[in-house]
Amino acid sequence: MSTAIVTGSAGLVGSEAVRFLHDQGMDVIGIDNNLREYFFGPDGSTRWQQEQLTGCLNRYRHFDLDIRDQESMFRLIREHQPSLLIHCAAQPSHDWSAREPITDFSVNACGTVVLLEALRRFAPEAVFIFVSTNKVYGDTPNHLPLVEQNTRWELDSSHPYAARGIDESMGIDQTKHSLMGASKVGADVMTQEYGRYFGLKTGVFRGGCLTGPAHSGVELHGFLAYLVKCAVLERPYVVYGYKGKQVRDNIHSADLVSAFWQFYCRPRPGEVYNIGGSRHSNCSIIEAINRIEALSGCRVEYSVVDQARSGDHIWWISDVSKFMRDYPSWKYAYNLDDILQEIIAAVKARTGSRSL
């Protein structure tokens, strides 16, 4: 029976991957030391998800390890010889990265290289999937010809990206990334290089807004999950800049993990894919607030401040057509309302709030 390793295994994408791979009959090893609680406080803790995984999956083993620990990572991969490693562990916040740049870079960039080198030495036939981010493009998308509409910013209809979104041809340098975006660039490019230079079966997935009911959403990370939490718990929500009309595409973690599985079954070493909700599932913050109020019956108390977050995107929609050309059997299972309904139900269940 083959073995998969998932880093950040108690997080949003990691926990989704653990469950999916377990359902496929694989033995699954999770690596997660709950750094998210260090980054974001108790609301960001993923221990609840770790306890669920260890309690209900009989072929799942959890290791409370740090991906930056070279000795531990080398030993784990040498002993377990995985056929797949999905690397989800990260410091994911723009704002937090400016507080501790060295910690951010060590987790995002150095931790990734440790894992890549461990595979190269001890499991060179394994597939390595890296959860990258659209933040590797920096604020370049903000210089597109954007048009203000009633509830959102939108791309001018004459632009090549208008129909399907931003593709992988957009450049990643000479732009303002945020420090988190820069550290993810390092990990992203190194993952490509281990595929192109050493021939490892690496794949890079540059995500839009990754979301779903397993998200421990906080103000600094987890847009939809945190917004739903504010609605359900009657907490005030602050929108930073752009009149709340900034647009995000949102992909359910289950749809993302199903894309990973397609890549695992037929890897293309060193490949890069934009992956997100695309034109299929996207919204502005104002539009998200309106849908959450309609679906949850809860009012969102929010305010809008003029100061945007540094390096934040005004408009992001992923063009996923490259991935769909390479893997034509992959399809979305969730649209925006599906995603929101699951998050609302999960937040209400976890917080003991009234049911829908």
mmCIF file of C-alpha atoms in Angstrom:
data_model
loop_
_atom_site.group_PDB
_atom_site.id
_atom_site.type_symbol
_atom_site.label_atom_id
_atom_site.label_comp_id
_atom_site.label_asym_id
_atom_site.label_seq_id
_atom_site.Cartn_x
_atom_site.Cartn_y
_atom_site.Cartn_z
ATOM 1 C CA MET A 1 0.000 0.000 0.000
ATOM 2 C CA SER A 2 1.444 3.401 -0.990
ATOM 3 C CA THR A 3 2.130 6.173 1.508
ATOM 4 C CA ALA A 4 1.383 9.888 1.199
ATOM 5 C CA ILE A 5 2.809 12.672 3.359
ATOM 6 C CA VAL A 6 0.864 15.902 3.859
ATOM 7 C CA THR A 7 2.446 18.946 5.497
ATOM 8 C CA GLY A 8 0.134 21.383 7.224
ATOM 9 C CA SER A 9 -2.121 18.377 7.619
ATOM 10 C CA ALA A 10 -4.516 19.972 10.124
ATOM 11 C CA GLY A 11 -5.050 23.089 8.026
ATOM 12 C CA LEU A 12 -7.684 23.762 5.401
ATOM 13 C CA VAL A 13 -6.098 22.125 2.361
ATOM 14 C CA GLY A 14 -3.984 19.677 4.336
ATOM 15 C CA SER A 15 -6.915 18.147 6.202
ATOM 16 C CA GLU A 16 -8.917 17.916 2.968
ATOM 17 C CA ALA A 17 -5.977 16.132 1.335
ATOM 18 C CA VAL A 18 -5.581 13.727 4.273
ATOM 19 C CA ARG A 19 -9.219 12.652 4.080
ATOM 20 C CA PHE A 20 -9.186 12.340 0.300
ATOM 21 C CA LEU A 21 -5.990 10.268 0.166
ATOM 22 C CA HIS A 22 -7.192 8.063 3.013
ATOM 23 C CA ASP A 23 -10.387 7.419 1.023
ATOM 24 C CA GLN A 24 -8.210 6.383 -1.924
ATOM 25 C CA GLY A 25 -6.721 3.623 0.241
ATOM 26 C CA MET A 26 -3.364 5.251 0.969
ATOM 27 C CA ASP A 27 -1.553 5.288 4.284
ATOM 28 C CA VAL A 28 -1.311 8.963 5.217
ATOM 29 C CA ILE A 29 1.264 10.714 7.373
ATOM 30 C CA GLY A 30 0.498 14.240 8.537
ATOM 31 C CA ILE A 31 3.048 16.842 9.604
ATOM 32 C CA ASP A 32 1.665 19.805 11.544
ATOM 33 C CA ASN A 33 2.996 21.575 14.646
ATOM 34 C CA ASN A 34 0.133 24.114 14.802
ATOM 35 C CA LEU A 35 2.283 27.127 13.948
ATOM 36 C CA ARG A 36 -0.965 28.711 12.782
ATOM 37 C CA GLU A 37 -1.818 29.320 16.451
ATOM 38 C CA TYR A 38 1.535 31.068 16.900
ATOM 39 C CA PHE A 39 0.822 33.220 13.849
ATOM 40 C CA PHE A 40 -2.813 34.088 14.576
ATOM 41 C CA GLY A 41 -3.661 33.235 18.175
ATOM 42 C CA PRO A 42 -6.205 30.735 19.570
ATOM 43 C CA ASP A 43 -8.793 31.384 16.823
ATOM 44 C CA GLY A 44 -6.226 30.234 14.278
ATOM 45 C CA SER A 45 -5.447 26.956 16.042
ATOM 46 C CA THR A 46 -5.888 23.782 13.998
ATOM 47 C CA ARG A 47 -5.773 21.339 16.928
ATOM 48 C CA TRP A 48 -9.522 20.678 16.605
ATOM 49 C CA GLN A 49 -8.960 19.420 13.070
ATOM 50 C CA GLN A 50 -5.974 17.318 14.102
ATOM 51 C CA GLU A 51 -8.090 15.621 16.758
ATOM 52 C CA GLN A 52 -10.813 14.838 14.225
ATOM 53 C CA LEU A 53 -8.327 13.276 11.805
ATOM 54 C CA THR A 54 -6.565 11.126 14.388
ATOM 55 C CA GLY A 55 -9.895 10.077 15.875
ATOM 56 C CA CYS A 56 -11.648 8.897 12.722
ATOM 57 C CA LEU A 57 -8.985 7.750 10.216
ATOM 58 C CA ASN A 58 -7.408 4.386 10.969
ATOM 59 C CA ARG A 59 -4.538 4.701 8.456
ATOM 60 C CA TYR A 60 -3.540 8.219 9.471
ATOM 61 C CA ARG A 61 -0.501 9.010 11.626
ATOM 62 C CA HIS A 62 0.235 12.504 12.894
ATOM 63 C CA PHE A 63 3.702 13.911 13.564
ATOM 64 C CA ASP A 64 4.092 17.160 15.496
ATOM 65 C CA LEU A 65 7.208 18.224 13.596
ATOM 66 C CA ASP A 66 8.613 21.394 12.043
ATOM 67 C CA ILE A 67 9.320 21.251 8.302
ATOM 68 C CA ARG A 68 12.426 23.403 8.876
ATOM 69 C CA ASP A 69 14.012 20.604 10.929
ATOM 70 C CA GLN A 70 16.216 18.953 8.326
ATOM 71 C CA GLU A 71 17.175 15.950 10.440
ATOM 72 C CA SER A 72 13.535 15.103 11.256
ATOM 73 C CA MET A 73 12.311 15.567 7.681
ATOM 74 C CA PHE A 74 15.138 13.510 6.197
ATOM 75 C CA ARG A 75 14.546 10.708 8.698
ATOM 76 C CA LEU A 76 10.765 10.686 8.143
ATOM 77 C CA ILE A 77 10.996 10.520 4.367
ATOM 78 C CA ARG A 78 13.811 7.975 4.413
ATOM 79 C CA GLU A 79 11.819 5.690 6.725
ATOM 80 C CA HIS A 80 8.403 5.967 5.051
ATOM 81 C CA GLN A 81 9.318 6.246 1.350
ATOM 82 C CA PRO A 82 6.224 8.166 0.217
ATOM 83 C CA SER A 83 4.922 8.042 -3.329
ATOM 84 C CA LEU A 84 3.318 11.470 -2.850
ATOM 85 C CA LEU A 85 4.069 14.560 -0.774
ATOM 86 C CA ILE A 86 1.549 17.413 -0.727
ATOM 87 C CA HIS A 87 3.167 20.484 0.805
ATOM 88 C CA CYS A 88 0.526 22.758 2.364
ATOM 89 C CA ALA A 89 2.387 24.081 5.409
ATOM 90 C CA ALA A 90 3.034 27.828 5.223
ATOM 91 C CA GLN A 91 2.966 31.240 6.824
ATOM 92 C CA PRO A 92 0.101 32.620 4.694
ATOM 93 C CA SER A 93 -0.471 36.237 5.778
ATOM 94 C CA HIS A 94 0.710 39.475 4.117
ATOM 95 C CA ASP A 95 0.560 41.448 7.333
ATOM 96 C CA TRP A 96 2.085 38.827 9.618
ATOM 97 C CA SER A 97 5.124 38.356 7.377
ATOM 98 C CA ALA A 98 6.173 41.968 8.015
ATOM 99 C CA ARG A 99 6.240 41.297 11.770
ATOM 100 C CA GLU A 100 8.756 38.440 11.553
ATOM 101 C CA PRO A 101 10.345 38.323 8.088
ATOM 102 C CA ILE A 102 12.945 35.733 9.061
ATOM 103 C CA THR A 103 10.323 33.363 10.475
ATOM 104 C CA ASP A 104 8.172 33.855 7.386
ATOM 105 C CA PHE A 105 11.044 33.138 4.982
ATOM 106 C CA SER A 106 12.328 30.189 6.993
ATOM 107 C CA VAL A 107 8.908 28.508 6.960
ATOM 108 C CA ASN A 108 7.879 29.275 3.404
ATOM 109 C CA ALA A 109 11.163 29.115 1.512
ATOM 110 C CA CYS A 110 13.655 27.173 3.633
ATOM 111 C CA GLY A 111 11.132 24.583 4.796
ATOM 112 C CA THR A 112 10.198 23.870 1.197
ATOM 113 C CA VAL A 113 13.823 23.303 0.184
ATOM 114 C CA VAL A 114 14.313 20.899 3.092
ATOM 115 C CA LEU A 115 11.391 18.799 1.834
ATOM 116 C CA LEU A 116 12.508 18.900 -1.789
ATOM 117 C CA GLU A 117 16.031 17.828 -0.884
ATOM 118 C CA ALA A 118 14.718 15.042 1.344
ATOM 119 C CA LEU A 119 12.723 13.658 -1.576
ATOM 120 C CA ARG A 120 15.650 14.008 -3.974
ATOM 121 C CA ARG A 121 17.879 11.989 -1.662
ATOM 122 C CA PHE A 122 15.506 9.370 -0.294
ATOM 123 C CA ALA A 123 12.346 9.148 -2.461
ATOM 124 C CA PRO A 124 13.217 10.519 -5.916
ATOM 125 C CA GLU A 125 10.264 8.807 -7.641
ATOM 126 C CA ALA A 126 7.704 10.514 -5.411
ATOM 127 C CA VAL A 127 5.381 13.233 -6.678
ATOM 128 C CA PHE A 128 5.782 16.600 -4.922
ATOM 129 C CA ILE A 129 2.843 19.035 -5.028
ATOM 130 C CA PHE A 130 3.439 22.551 -3.740
ATOM 131 C CA VAL A 131 0.568 24.801 -2.673
ATOM 132 C CA SER A 132 1.787 28.151 -3.957
ATOM 133 C CA THR A 133 -0.206 31.386 -4.204
ATOM 134 C CA ASN A 134 -1.284 34.087 -6.622
ATOM 135 C CA LYS A 135 0.744 36.457 -4.438
ATOM 136 C CA VAL A 136 3.823 35.379 -6.406
ATOM 137 C CA TYR A 137 2.549 37.812 -9.061
ATOM 138 C CA GLY A 138 2.800 40.679 -6.576
ATOM 139 C CA ASP A 139 0.654 43.714 -7.281
ATOM 140 C CA THR A 140 1.043 43.435 -11.065
ATOM 141 C CA PRO A 141 -2.693 42.609 -11.408
ATOM 142 C CA ASN A 142 -3.482 46.033 -9.908
ATOM 143 C CA HIS A 143 -2.058 47.692 -13.009
ATOM 144 C CA LEU A 144 -4.575 46.026 -15.325
ATOM 145 C CA PRO A 145 -7.287 48.297 -16.815
ATOM 146 C CA LEU A 146 -9.877 47.946 -14.052
ATOM 147 C CA VAL A 147 -13.354 49.444 -14.190
ATOM 148 C CA GLU A 148 -15.384 50.320 -11.090
ATOM 149 C CA GLN A 149 -18.893 48.868 -11.040
ATOM 150 C CA ASN A 150 -21.657 49.047 -8.437
ATOM 151 C CA THR A 151 -20.460 46.139 -6.300
ATOM 152 C CA ARG A 152 -17.059 45.210 -7.723
ATOM 153 C CA TRP A 153 -14.021 46.164 -9.688
ATOM 154 C CA GLU A 154 -13.956 44.405 -13.030
ATOM 155 C CA LEU A 155 -11.435 44.069 -15.840
ATOM 156 C CA ASP A 156 -12.081 46.012 -19.017
ATOM 157 C CA SER A 157 -13.890 43.660 -21.380
ATOM 158 C CA SER A 158 -11.401 44.284 -24.185
ATOM 159 C CA HIS A 159 -8.462 42.877 -22.205
ATOM 160 C CA PRO A 160 -7.246 39.331 -23.038
ATOM 161 C CA TYR A 161 -7.670 38.262 -19.389
ATOM 162 C CA ALA A 162 -11.289 39.427 -19.190
ATOM 163 C CA ALA A 163 -13.011 36.247 -20.388
ATOM 164 C CA ARG A 164 -11.128 33.636 -18.357
ATOM 165 C CA GLY A 165 -8.888 35.426 -15.871
ATOM 166 C CA ILE A 166 -5.138 35.742 -15.334
ATOM 167 C CA ASP A 167 -2.940 33.022 -16.792
ATOM 168 C CA GLU A 168 0.561 31.806 -15.968
ATOM 169 C CA SER A 169 2.241 34.163 -18.465
ATOM 170 C CA MET A 170 2.016 37.118 -16.062
ATOM 171 C CA GLY A 171 5.477 38.060 -14.798
ATOM 172 C CA ILE A 172 6.476 37.587 -11.155
ATOM 173 C CA ASP A 173 9.264 40.143 -10.657
ATOM 174 C CA GLN A 174 9.569 43.972 -10.725
ATOM 175 C CA THR A 175 6.470 44.151 -8.538
ATOM 176 C CA LYS A 176 5.454 44.565 -4.870
ATOM 177 C CA HIS A 177 4.715 41.136 -3.420
ATOM 178 C CA SER A 178 4.530 41.601 0.351
ATOM 179 C CA LEU A 179 7.219 39.679 2.212
ATOM 180 C CA MET A 180 5.000 36.583 2.308
ATOM 181 C CA GLY A 181 4.600 36.772 -1.468
ATOM 182 C CA ALA A 182 8.371 37.016 -1.871
ATOM 183 C CA SER A 183 9.044 34.015 0.369
ATOM 184 C CA LYS A 184 6.488 32.004 -1.589
ATOM 185 C CA VAL A 185 8.214 33.053 -4.830
ATOM 186 C CA GLY A 186 11.389 31.463 -3.485
ATOM 187 C CA ALA A 187 9.592 28.215 -2.678
ATOM 188 C CA ASP A 188 7.645 28.278 -5.959
ATOM 189 C CA VAL A 189 10.736 28.740 -8.138
ATOM 190 C CA MET A 190 12.764 26.198 -6.176
ATOM 191 C CA THR A 191 9.992 23.629 -6.623
ATOM 192 C CA GLN A 192 10.071 24.256 -10.363
ATOM 193 C CA GLU A 193 13.850 23.947 -10.363
ATOM 194 C CA TYR A 194 13.869 20.575 -8.602
ATOM 195 C CA GLY A 195 11.555 19.395 -11.357
ATOM 196 C CA ARG A 196 13.427 20.917 -14.280
ATOM 197 C CA TYR A 197 17.005 20.503 -12.997
ATOM 198 C CA PHE A 198 16.825 17.246 -11.046
ATOM 199 C CA GLY A 199 13.845 15.673 -12.798
ATOM 200 C CA LEU A 200 11.687 15.314 -9.680
ATOM 201 C CA LYS A 201 7.956 15.027 -10.301
ATOM 202 C CA THR A 202 7.131 18.455 -8.931
ATOM 203 C CA GLY A 203 4.018 20.518 -9.555
ATOM 204 C CA VAL A 204 3.244 24.103 -8.488
ATOM 205 C CA PHE A 205 -0.350 25.219 -7.902
ATOM 206 C CA ARG A 206 -0.755 28.992 -7.568
ATOM 207 C CA GLY A 207 -3.992 29.314 -5.661
ATOM 208 C CA GLY A 208 -6.541 32.074 -5.554
ATOM 209 C CA CYS A 209 -8.651 32.131 -2.366
ATOM 210 C CA LEU A 210 -8.570 28.586 -1.035
ATOM 211 C CA THR A 211 -11.548 28.031 1.213
ATOM 212 C CA GLY A 212 -13.993 25.602 2.740
ATOM 213 C CA PRO A 213 -15.599 24.501 6.008
ATOM 214 C CA ALA A 214 -12.325 23.226 7.499
ATOM 215 C CA HIS A 215 -10.769 26.702 7.513
ATOM 216 C CA SER A 216 -9.768 28.206 10.882
ATOM 217 C CA GLY A 217 -10.422 31.695 9.532
ATOM 218 C CA VAL A 218 -8.888 34.756 11.208
ATOM 219 C CA GLU A 219 -8.702 38.421 10.291
ATOM 220 C CA LEU A 220 -5.252 38.100 8.735
ATOM 221 C CA HIS A 221 -6.033 34.973 6.704
ATOM 222 C CA GLY A 222 -9.094 33.087 5.524
ATOM 223 C CA PHE A 223 -11.331 35.688 3.893
ATOM 224 C CA LEU A 224 -14.638 33.821 3.502
ATOM 225 C CA ALA A 225 -14.344 31.709 6.654
ATOM 226 C CA TYR A 226 -13.529 34.731 8.799
ATOM 227 C CA LEU A 227 -16.310 36.796 7.242
ATOM 228 C CA VAL A 228 -18.831 34.036 7.993
ATOM 229 C CA LYS A 229 -17.499 33.765 11.559
ATOM 230 C CA CYS A 230 -18.022 37.510 12.053
ATOM 231 C CA ALA A 231 -21.584 37.214 10.739
ATOM 232 C CA VAL A 232 -22.531 34.233 12.901
ATOM 233 C CA LEU A 233 -20.862 35.519 16.079
ATOM 234 C CA GLU A 234 -21.987 39.118 15.518
ATOM 235 C CA ARG A 235 -18.439 40.453 15.427
ATOM 236 C CA PRO A 236 -17.563 43.631 13.498
ATOM 237 C CA TYR A 237 -15.745 43.109 10.196
ATOM 238 C CA VAL A 238 -13.303 45.644 8.726
ATOM 239 C CA VAL A 239 -12.820 45.956 4.963
ATOM 240 C CA TYR A 240 -9.418 47.364 4.017
ATOM 241 C CA GLY A 241 -9.467 49.604 0.953
ATOM 242 C CA TYR A 242 -10.949 49.619 -2.540
ATOM 243 C CA LYS A 243 -14.466 50.355 -1.202
ATOM 244 C CA GLY A 244 -14.961 46.651 -0.500
ATOM 245 C CA LYS A 245 -15.185 46.020 -4.233
ATOM 246 C CA GLN A 246 -11.960 44.012 -4.517
ATOM 247 C CA VAL A 247 -12.620 40.710 -6.285
ATOM 248 C CA ARG A 248 -11.440 37.245 -5.244
ATOM 249 C CA ASP A 249 -12.005 33.911 -6.905
ATOM 250 C CA ASN A 250 -12.782 31.169 -4.397
ATOM 251 C CA ILE A 251 -12.099 27.460 -4.791
ATOM 252 C CA HIS A 252 -13.313 24.809 -2.351
ATOM 253 C CA SER A 253 -10.470 22.800 -0.850
ATOM 254 C CA ALA A 254 -12.104 19.593 -2.145
ATOM 255 C CA ASP A 255 -11.936 20.849 -5.740
ATOM 256 C CA LEU A 256 -8.301 21.794 -5.213
ATOM 257 C CA VAL A 257 -7.376 18.398 -3.792
ATOM 258 C CA SER A 258 -9.113 16.618 -6.663
ATOM 259 C CA ALA A 259 -6.835 18.634 -8.980
ATOM 260 C CA PHE A 260 -3.818 17.434 -6.975
ATOM 261 C CA TRP A 261 -4.946 13.849 -7.460
ATOM 262 C CA GLN A 262 -5.133 14.332 -11.224
ATOM 263 C CA PHE A 263 -1.544 15.599 -11.187
ATOM 264 C CA TYR A 264 -0.384 12.727 -8.984
ATOM 265 C CA CYS A 265 -1.851 10.162 -11.375
ATOM 266 C CA ARG A 266 -0.129 11.775 -14.376
ATOM 267 C CA PRO A 267 2.612 14.161 -13.221
ATOM 268 C CA ARG A 268 4.254 16.774 -15.443
ATOM 269 C CA PRO A 269 7.599 17.602 -13.756
ATOM 270 C CA GLY A 270 8.265 21.276 -13.066
ATOM 271 C CA GLU A 271 4.835 22.415 -14.242
ATOM 272 C CA VAL A 272 3.023 25.502 -12.916
ATOM 273 C CA TYR A 273 -0.743 26.052 -12.782
ATOM 274 C CA ASN A 274 -2.954 28.911 -11.697
ATOM 275 C CA ILE A 275 -5.808 27.347 -9.760
ATOM 276 C CA GLY A 276 -8.803 29.062 -8.197
ATOM 277 C CA GLY A 277 -12.508 29.620 -8.589
ATOM 278 C CA SER A 278 -12.009 31.300 -11.997
ATOM 279 C CA ARG A 279 -15.107 32.793 -13.622
ATOM 280 C CA HIS A 280 -16.987 29.850 -12.114
ATOM 281 C CA SER A 281 -16.795 31.069 -8.489
ATOM 282 C CA ASN A 282 -15.798 34.621 -7.603
ATOM 283 C CA CYS A 283 -17.072 37.647 -5.706
ATOM 284 C CA SER A 284 -16.140 41.006 -4.272
ATOM 285 C CA ILE A 285 -16.159 41.489 -0.506
ATOM 286 C CA ILE A 286 -19.417 43.460 -0.749
ATOM 287 C CA GLU A 287 -20.957 40.687 -2.848
ATOM 288 C CA ALA A 288 -19.768 38.072 -0.350
ATOM 289 C CA ILE A 289 -21.365 40.007 2.513
ATOM 290 C CA ASN A 290 -24.671 40.171 0.625
ATOM 291 C CA ARG A 291 -24.645 36.421 -0.108
ATOM 292 C CA ILE A 292 -23.702 35.489 3.464
ATOM 293 C CA GLU A 293 -26.537 37.591 4.860
ATOM 294 C CA ALA A 294 -29.011 35.991 2.431
ATOM 295 C CA LEU A 295 -27.848 32.423 3.104
ATOM 296 C CA SER A 296 -27.265 32.625 6.861
ATOM 297 C CA GLY A 297 -29.989 34.958 8.076
ATOM 298 C CA CYS A 298 -27.265 36.845 9.966
ATOM 299 C CA ARG A 299 -26.431 40.503 9.517
ATOM 300 C CA VAL A 300 -22.819 41.460 8.848
ATOM 301 C CA GLU A 301 -21.761 44.561 10.737
ATOM 302 C CA TYR A 302 -18.889 45.985 8.746
ATOM 303 C CA SER A 303 -16.940 49.170 8.116
ATOM 304 C CA VAL A 304 -14.712 50.190 5.215
ATOM 305 C CA VAL A 305 -11.412 51.992 5.739
ATOM 306 C CA ASP A 306 -9.495 53.731 2.961
ATOM 307 C CA GLN A 307 -6.103 52.142 3.662
ATOM 308 C CA ALA A 308 -5.654 48.934 1.672
ATOM 309 C CA ARG A 309 -3.345 46.149 2.777
ATOM 310 C CA SER A 310 0.096 46.508 1.248
ATOM 311 C CA GLY A 311 0.431 44.430 -1.925
ATOM 312 C CA ASP A 312 -3.226 43.362 -1.857
ATOM 313 C CA HIS A 313 -4.981 42.557 -5.121
ATOM 314 C CA ILE A 314 -7.838 44.719 -6.363
ATOM 315 C CA TRP A 315 -8.968 42.064 -8.824
ATOM 316 C CA TRP A 316 -7.918 38.454 -9.081
ATOM 317 C CA ILE A 317 -9.576 35.743 -11.148
ATOM 318 C CA SER A 318 -7.538 32.660 -12.053
ATOM 319 C CA ASP A 319 -7.468 31.329 -15.571
ATOM 320 C CA VAL A 320 -7.522 27.559 -14.992
ATOM 321 C CA SER A 321 -7.697 26.621 -18.677
ATOM 322 C CA LYS A 322 -4.084 25.377 -18.788
ATOM 323 C CA PHE A 323 -4.772 22.843 -16.042
ATOM 324 C CA MET A 324 -8.042 21.813 -17.673
ATOM 325 C CA ARG A 325 -6.282 21.262 -20.998
ATOM 326 C CA ASP A 326 -3.679 19.019 -19.356
ATOM 327 C CA TYR A 327 -6.261 17.249 -17.150
ATOM 328 C CA PRO A 328 -9.580 17.408 -19.014
ATOM 329 C CA SER A 329 -11.422 15.068 -16.639
ATOM 330 C CA TRP A 330 -11.132 17.576 -13.755
ATOM 331 C CA LYS A 331 -14.294 19.575 -13.046
ATOM 332 C CA TYR A 332 -15.555 21.879 -10.290
ATOM 333 C CA ALA A 333 -17.946 20.313 -7.793
ATOM 334 C CA TYR A 334 -18.677 23.544 -5.857
ATOM 335 C CA ASN A 335 -19.885 27.012 -6.804
ATOM 336 C CA LEU A 336 -19.803 30.064 -4.536
ATOM 337 C CA ASP A 337 -23.168 29.425 -2.841
ATOM 338 C CA ASP A 338 -22.230 25.781 -2.217
ATOM 339 C CA ILE A 339 -19.024 26.924 -0.551
ATOM 340 C CA LEU A 340 -20.742 29.539 1.598
ATOM 341 C CA GLN A 341 -23.502 27.179 2.728
ATOM 342 C CA GLU A 342 -20.932 24.620 3.900
ATOM 343 C CA ILE A 343 -18.877 27.247 5.742
ATOM 344 C CA ILE A 344 -21.960 28.723 7.421
ATOM 345 C CA ALA A 345 -23.116 25.307 8.604
ATOM 346 C CA ALA A 346 -19.635 24.416 9.882
ATOM 347 C CA VAL A 347 -19.148 27.690 11.758
ATOM 348 C CA LYS A 348 -22.562 27.379 13.384
ATOM 349 C CA ALA A 349 -21.856 23.791 14.397
ATOM 350 C CA ARG A 350 -18.431 24.608 15.858
ATOM 351 C CA THR A 351 -19.610 27.678 17.746
ATOM 352 C CA GLY A 352 -22.910 26.252 18.975
ATOM 353 C CA SER A 353 -24.889 28.959 17.173
ATOM 354 C CA ARG A 354 -28.418 28.408 15.968
ATOM 355 C CA SER A 355 -28.736 26.089 12.991
ATOM 356 C CA LEU A 356 -29.864 27.145 9.559
#
